[in-house]
mmCIF file of C-alpha atoms in Angstrom:
data_model
loop_
_atom_site.group_PDB
_atom_site.id
_atom_site.type_symbol
_atom_site.label_atom_id
_atom_site.label_comp_id
_atom_site.label_asym_id
_atom_site.label_seq_id
_atom_site.Cartn_x
_atom_site.Cartn_y
_atom_site.Cartn_z
ATOM 1 C CA MET A 25 126.512 -61.550 163.936
ATOM 2 C CA PRO A 26 129.937 -60.022 164.252
ATOM 3 C CA GLU A 27 130.553 -56.897 162.191
ATOM 4 C CA PRO A 28 131.981 -57.359 158.773
ATOM 5 C CA VAL A 29 135.728 -56.606 158.369
ATOM 6 C CA LEU A 30 134.928 -55.169 155.035
ATOM 7 C CA SER A 31 131.683 -54.248 153.568
ATOM 8 C CA VAL A 32 131.206 -52.847 150.005
ATOM 9 C CA SER A 33 127.678 -51.808 148.901
ATOM 10 C CA GLY A 34 126.483 -50.362 145.552
ATOM 11 C CA LEU A 35 129.954 -49.571 144.445
ATOM 12 C CA ASN A 36 130.092 -48.030 140.983
ATOM 13 C CA ALA A 37 133.457 -46.502 139.509
ATOM 14 C CA TYR A 38 134.186 -44.612 136.388
ATOM 15 C CA TYR A 39 137.326 -43.661 134.361
ATOM 16 C CA GLY A 40 135.678 -40.504 132.789
ATOM 17 C CA SER A 41 132.630 -41.593 131.098
ATOM 18 C CA ALA A 42 133.449 -45.425 131.047
ATOM 19 C CA GLN A 43 131.893 -47.276 133.832
ATOM 20 C CA ALA A 44 134.419 -49.845 135.246
ATOM 21 C CA LEU A 45 132.562 -51.149 138.205
ATOM 22 C CA GLU A 46 128.819 -51.489 138.459
ATOM 23 C CA ASP A 47 126.858 -52.086 141.712
ATOM 24 C CA VAL A 48 129.655 -54.185 143.382
ATOM 25 C CA SER A 49 128.507 -55.465 146.608
ATOM 26 C CA PHE A 50 129.969 -57.930 149.055
ATOM 27 C CA GLU A 51 131.132 -58.456 152.706
ATOM 28 C CA MET A 52 133.921 -60.360 154.401
ATOM 29 C CA GLY A 53 134.922 -61.173 157.775
ATOM 30 C CA ALA A 54 138.242 -62.472 158.846
ATOM 31 C CA GLU A 55 138.231 -65.494 156.528
ATOM 32 C CA PRO A 56 140.211 -65.186 153.282
ATOM 33 C CA VAL A 57 138.268 -64.372 150.089
ATOM 34 C CA ALA A 58 139.140 -64.440 146.669
ATOM 35 C CA ILE A 59 137.888 -62.171 143.717
ATOM 36 C CA VAL A 60 138.725 -64.069 140.371
ATOM 37 C CA GLY A 61 138.097 -63.202 136.875
ATOM 38 C CA ARG A 62 139.749 -62.575 133.398
ATOM 39 C CA ASN A 63 141.818 -59.509 132.746
ATOM 40 C CA GLY A 64 140.008 -56.120 132.293
ATOM 41 C CA MET A 65 137.019 -57.234 134.348
ATOM 42 C CA GLY A 66 137.564 -54.426 136.974
ATOM 43 C CA LYS A 67 139.406 -56.262 139.822
ATOM 44 C CA THR A 68 142.346 -53.785 140.009
ATOM 45 C CA THR A 69 139.807 -51.001 139.832
ATOM 46 C CA LEU A 70 138.203 -52.596 142.781
ATOM 47 C CA CYS A 71 141.377 -52.506 144.779
ATOM 48 C CA ASN A 72 141.865 -48.752 143.721
ATOM 49 C CA ALA A 73 138.543 -47.693 144.895
ATOM 50 C CA ILE A 74 139.011 -49.335 148.296
ATOM 51 C CA MET A 75 142.505 -47.852 148.912
ATOM 52 C CA GLY A 76 141.317 -44.427 147.593
ATOM 53 C CA PHE A 77 143.413 -44.370 144.412
ATOM 54 C CA ALA A 78 142.140 -43.765 141.075
ATOM 55 C CA PRO A 79 139.366 -43.619 139.804
ATOM 56 C CA PRO A 80 138.174 -40.538 141.492
ATOM 57 C CA GLN A 81 134.703 -41.184 140.183
ATOM 58 C CA ALA A 82 133.372 -43.590 142.755
ATOM 59 C CA THR A 83 130.033 -43.752 144.336
ATOM 60 C CA GLY A 84 128.437 -46.176 146.767
ATOM 61 C CA SER A 85 129.740 -47.451 150.172
ATOM 62 C CA ILE A 86 132.887 -48.948 151.361
ATOM 63 C CA ARG A 87 133.032 -49.670 155.145
ATOM 64 C CA PHE A 88 135.813 -51.028 157.137
ATOM 65 C CA HIS A 89 135.180 -52.207 160.526
ATOM 66 C CA GLY A 90 131.864 -50.011 160.208
ATOM 67 C CA ALA A 91 133.833 -46.799 159.309
ATOM 68 C CA GLU A 92 132.955 -45.197 155.787
ATOM 69 C CA ILE A 93 136.221 -44.937 153.792
ATOM 70 C CA ILE A 94 135.130 -44.314 150.202
ATOM 71 C CA GLY A 95 136.700 -40.878 148.971
ATOM 72 C CA ARG A 96 139.348 -41.099 151.857
ATOM 73 C CA GLN A 97 143.010 -40.482 150.848
ATOM 74 C CA PRO A 98 144.977 -43.531 150.494
ATOM 75 C CA TYR A 99 147.336 -42.768 153.577
ATOM 76 C CA ARG A 100 144.064 -42.428 155.645
ATOM 77 C CA VAL A 101 142.708 -45.826 154.450
ATOM 78 C CA ALA A 102 146.237 -47.471 155.235
ATOM 79 C CA GLY A 103 146.207 -45.784 158.642
ATOM 80 C CA LEU A 104 142.954 -47.465 159.573
ATOM 81 C CA GLY A 105 144.494 -50.833 159.017
ATOM 82 C CA ILE A 106 144.328 -51.806 155.292
ATOM 83 C CA GLY A 107 147.702 -53.046 153.883
ATOM 84 C CA TYR A 108 147.786 -53.229 149.911
ATOM 85 C CA VAL A 109 150.384 -55.387 147.766
ATOM 86 C CA PRO A 110 149.814 -53.732 144.316
ATOM 87 C CA GLN A 111 149.947 -55.480 141.069
ATOM 88 C CA GLY A 112 153.448 -55.118 139.606
ATOM 89 C CA ARG A 113 154.940 -54.710 143.164
ATOM 90 C CA ARG A 114 155.924 -50.920 142.666
ATOM 91 C CA LEU A 115 159.177 -50.997 144.401
ATOM 92 C CA PHE A 116 161.909 -48.466 144.265
ATOM 93 C CA PRO A 117 164.874 -49.703 142.109
ATOM 94 C CA SER A 118 167.455 -47.688 143.854
ATOM 95 C CA LEU A 119 166.781 -48.427 147.372
ATOM 96 C CA SER A 120 167.659 -51.517 148.978
ATOM 97 C CA VAL A 121 165.588 -54.270 150.559
ATOM 98 C CA ASP A 122 166.666 -52.924 154.079
ATOM 99 C CA GLU A 123 165.850 -49.222 153.176
ATOM 100 C CA HIS A 124 162.265 -50.299 151.751
ATOM 101 C CA LEU A 125 161.674 -51.936 155.121
ATOM 102 C CA ARG A 126 163.204 -49.266 157.348
ATOM 103 C CA MET A 127 161.114 -46.488 155.640
ATOM 104 C CA ILE A 128 157.848 -47.915 156.714
ATOM 105 C CA ARG A 129 156.526 -47.129 160.185
ATOM 106 C CA GLY A 130 153.966 -49.109 162.133
ATOM 107 C CA ARG A 131 150.697 -47.690 163.013
ATOM 108 C CA SER A 132 151.538 -45.519 166.014
ATOM 109 C CA GLU A 133 148.637 -46.910 168.294
ATOM 110 C CA ASP A 134 149.992 -50.421 168.071
ATOM 111 C CA VAL A 135 151.914 -51.471 171.216
ATOM 112 C CA GLY A 136 154.212 -54.565 170.713
ATOM 113 C CA ARG A 137 153.354 -54.651 167.139
ATOM 114 C CA ARG A 138 153.495 -58.089 165.417
ATOM 115 C CA TRP A 139 155.478 -56.809 162.088
ATOM 116 C CA THR A 140 158.952 -55.139 162.368
ATOM 117 C CA PRO A 141 161.646 -55.368 159.776
ATOM 118 C CA ALA A 142 163.150 -58.125 161.824
ATOM 119 C CA ALA A 143 159.894 -60.282 161.719
ATOM 120 C CA ILE A 144 159.895 -59.779 157.969
ATOM 121 C CA TYR A 145 163.514 -61.145 157.563
ATOM 122 C CA GLU A 146 162.272 -64.083 159.642
ATOM 123 C CA LEU A 147 159.172 -64.529 157.348
ATOM 124 C CA PHE A 148 161.315 -64.136 154.443
ATOM 125 C CA PRO A 149 164.762 -65.268 154.950
ATOM 126 C CA ARG A 150 165.911 -64.689 151.433
ATOM 127 C CA LEU A 151 165.375 -61.089 151.896
ATOM 128 C CA ALA A 152 167.764 -61.093 154.822
ATOM 129 C CA GLU A 153 170.436 -62.543 152.450
ATOM 130 C CA ARG A 154 169.482 -59.874 150.107
ATOM 131 C CA ARG A 155 168.987 -56.958 152.314
ATOM 132 C CA ARG A 156 171.738 -54.715 150.993
ATOM 133 C CA ASN A 157 170.582 -55.227 147.135
ATOM 134 C CA GLY A 158 168.440 -52.813 145.463
ATOM 135 C CA GLY A 159 164.922 -53.411 144.296
ATOM 136 C CA ALA A 160 165.859 -53.554 140.605
ATOM 137 C CA GLN A 161 168.618 -56.318 141.524
ATOM 138 C CA LEU A 162 165.928 -58.758 143.092
ATOM 139 C CA SER A 163 164.307 -61.613 141.271
ATOM 140 C CA GLY A 164 160.525 -61.374 140.608
ATOM 141 C CA GLY A 165 159.802 -63.807 143.660
ATOM 142 C CA GLU A 166 162.182 -61.559 145.977
ATOM 143 C CA GLN A 167 160.294 -58.434 144.811
ATOM 144 C CA GLN A 168 157.002 -59.873 145.645
ATOM 145 C CA MET A 169 158.249 -60.844 149.132
ATOM 146 C CA LEU A 170 159.493 -57.343 149.687
ATOM 147 C CA ALA A 171 156.324 -55.931 148.435
ATOM 148 C CA ILE A 172 154.370 -58.033 150.925
ATOM 149 C CA GLY A 173 156.793 -57.384 153.662
ATOM 150 C CA ARG A 174 156.345 -53.598 153.092
ATOM 151 C CA ALA A 175 152.774 -54.078 153.337
ATOM 152 C CA LEU A 176 152.900 -56.064 156.590
ATOM 153 C CA LEU A 177 154.856 -53.307 158.228
ATOM 154 C CA THR A 178 151.885 -51.187 158.420
ATOM 155 C CA ASN A 179 150.541 -53.820 160.845
ATOM 156 C CA PRO A 180 147.238 -54.126 158.908
ATOM 157 C CA LYS A 181 144.076 -55.794 159.969
ATOM 158 C CA LEU A 182 143.161 -56.706 156.290
ATOM 159 C CA LEU A 183 145.733 -57.214 153.622
ATOM 160 C CA ILE A 184 144.703 -56.843 150.031
ATOM 161 C CA MET A 185 146.787 -58.360 147.476
ATOM 162 C CA ASP A 186 146.467 -57.740 143.577
ATOM 163 C CA GLU A 187 147.750 -60.720 141.471
ATOM 164 C CA PRO A 188 150.379 -61.690 143.849
ATOM 165 C CA SER A 189 151.426 -64.913 141.880
ATOM 166 C CA GLU A 190 151.759 -62.985 138.456
ATOM 167 C CA GLY A 191 155.010 -64.072 136.508
ATOM 168 C CA LEU A 192 156.278 -66.218 139.344
ATOM 169 C CA ALA A 193 157.702 -69.750 139.127
ATOM 170 C CA PRO A 194 155.629 -72.376 140.500
ATOM 171 C CA ALA A 195 157.897 -73.095 143.493
ATOM 172 C CA ILE A 196 157.790 -69.452 144.626
ATOM 173 C CA VAL A 197 154.125 -69.434 144.279
ATOM 174 C CA GLU A 198 153.704 -72.438 146.512
ATOM 175 C CA ASN A 199 155.922 -70.815 149.157
ATOM 176 C CA LEU A 200 153.740 -67.571 149.042
ATOM 177 C CA ILE A 201 150.517 -69.908 149.481
ATOM 178 C CA ASP A 202 152.170 -71.169 152.685
ATOM 179 C CA VAL A 203 153.024 -67.734 153.847
ATOM 180 C CA PHE A 204 149.462 -66.656 153.214
ATOM 181 C CA ARG A 205 147.944 -69.464 155.119
ATOM 182 C CA THR A 206 150.206 -68.638 157.944
ATOM 183 C CA LEU A 207 149.052 -65.065 157.869
ATOM 184 C CA ALA A 208 145.432 -66.197 157.813
ATOM 185 C CA GLN A 209 145.983 -68.547 160.795
ATOM 186 C CA GLU A 210 147.120 -65.624 162.749
ATOM 187 C CA GLY A 211 143.901 -63.697 162.243
ATOM 188 C CA LEU A 212 144.935 -61.471 159.452
ATOM 189 C CA GLY A 213 141.948 -60.762 157.098
ATOM 190 C CA LEU A 214 143.043 -61.621 153.294
ATOM 191 C CA LEU A 215 141.401 -60.227 150.152
ATOM 192 C CA LEU A 216 143.137 -61.977 147.110
ATOM 193 C CA ILE A 217 142.769 -60.604 143.631
ATOM 194 C CA GLU A 218 143.725 -63.440 141.283
ATOM 195 C CA GLN A 219 143.604 -64.719 137.705
ATOM 196 C CA ASN A 220 145.476 -67.831 138.734
ATOM 197 C CA LEU A 221 142.666 -70.286 139.912
ATOM 198 C CA GLY A 222 145.054 -72.489 141.639
ATOM 199 C CA VAL A 223 146.333 -70.038 143.960
ATOM 200 C CA ALA A 224 142.898 -68.464 144.494
ATOM 201 C CA THR A 225 141.241 -71.986 145.493
ATOM 202 C CA ALA A 226 144.278 -73.000 147.422
ATOM 203 C CA LEU A 227 143.940 -69.988 149.684
ATOM 204 C CA ALA A 228 140.248 -69.113 149.907
ATOM 205 C CA GLN A 229 137.210 -71.110 150.212
ATOM 206 C CA ARG A 230 134.918 -68.348 149.296
ATOM 207 C CA GLN A 231 135.215 -67.150 145.644
ATOM 208 C CA LEU A 232 133.703 -64.109 144.229
ATOM 209 C CA VAL A 233 133.827 -64.097 140.344
ATOM 210 C CA MET A 234 134.087 -60.777 138.737
ATOM 211 C CA VAL A 235 132.711 -60.348 135.083
ATOM 212 C CA ALA A 236 132.426 -56.923 133.200
ATOM 213 C CA GLY A 237 132.705 -54.855 136.520
ATOM 214 C CA GLN A 238 130.373 -56.949 138.469
ATOM 215 C CA ILE A 239 130.362 -59.601 141.021
ATOM 216 C CA PHE A 240 128.696 -62.069 138.936
ATOM 217 C CA THR A 241 128.514 -64.932 141.238
ATOM 218 C CA GLU A 242 129.703 -66.236 144.516
ATOM 219 C CA THR A 243 130.944 -69.764 144.687
ATOM 220 C CA THR A 244 133.493 -71.987 146.735
ATOM 221 C CA ALA A 245 136.840 -73.270 145.923
ATOM 222 C CA ASP A 246 135.559 -76.813 145.882
ATOM 223 C CA ILE A 247 132.697 -75.981 143.381
ATOM 224 C CA LEU A 248 134.904 -73.881 141.098
ATOM 225 C CA SER A 249 137.753 -76.377 141.075
ATOM 226 C CA SER A 250 135.509 -79.243 139.928
ATOM 227 C CA ASP A 251 133.551 -77.227 137.211
ATOM 228 C CA PRO A 252 135.415 -77.144 134.244
ATOM 229 C CA GLU A 253 132.929 -75.096 132.116
ATOM 230 C CA ALA A 254 132.901 -72.481 134.748
ATOM 231 C CA GLN A 255 136.528 -72.127 134.597
ATOM 232 C CA ARG A 256 136.470 -71.704 130.899
ATOM 233 C CA ARG A 257 133.553 -69.334 130.909
ATOM 234 C CA TYR A 258 134.659 -67.096 133.768
ATOM 235 C CA LEU A 259 138.515 -67.170 133.601
ATOM 236 C CA GLY A 260 139.159 -68.326 130.077
ATOM 237 C CA VAL A 261 141.612 -71.058 131.156
ATOM 238 C CA GLU A 262 141.899 -74.545 130.562
ATOM 239 C CA PRO A 263 140.288 -76.523 133.632
ATOM 240 C CA LEU A 264 142.640 -77.360 136.541
ATOM 241 C CA ALA A 265 141.831 -81.056 135.975
ATOM 242 C CA GLU A 266 143.212 -81.021 132.524
ATOM 243 C CA ARG A 267 146.600 -79.299 132.951
#
C-alpha cells in the first residue's frame, strides 16, 4: 500500500484545561477528503494542530509523508509542503493583490514549479483585473481567490482549506468547486473543512463527520447526501433534498 499523505493518530488538543480534540485519528492519500460538522466541533482546532498554530497543548501523532510534524513551527510545516487557506482569509487590507502574491516565495527545492503569480492570475482571471486593488477593496469571493492563490504559491503537496465557501454567493461557490476539482485532478491532495454539505459532497467522496472534538464516523458523499436524518443530526441543517 502507498504511504499516506497525511496520518493523524491519537490526537488530543487542549485550550487550557478544556479538551478540544479527543483521540482524533484518520489517514488520507491523494484523494480529496472532507471533514464536516457543526460549528464548535473542533474542525478549526484540527487545522491549527496540523499547521502548528494554537493550541500549544497537543499530544499524539501527525505525520506528513511519514515525517512527524506535531509541535513543529508553522513555517516548517509549510516548508514540508502543506498549504493552508484559513477561515476568514486573513489578508492584509493595505496590500494589493499583486503584493500579496509577490511576497510569497515557492519552496526552494522546486524546479520549474507549478505555481507562480502568473499561474494564479490564469487560474483566477478576476484577480488579474484587480491586481492593483488592496485586500480591503475586494469582494468576499475575490478575497477567497486571493487566499487560495497565496497558499498555492508555496507549491504544496497538500492543501488544507477551512470553510472556503463561508459567506460566498452560490455562483462563486460553484466556481471554486470547479477550481478545487481541477487541483485534485492535477494530483494535489485536498483536505476540506466544511459546514456546507453541498460543497463537501461535491468535492470529496470520503466524508469524516466531526462531533464534540472526535471523528464520530466516516461515510461517503453518496450516503450522507441521501440520509436526511444524518444531515440533521450531524450538521443541524435541513436536508439537501428539501432545500
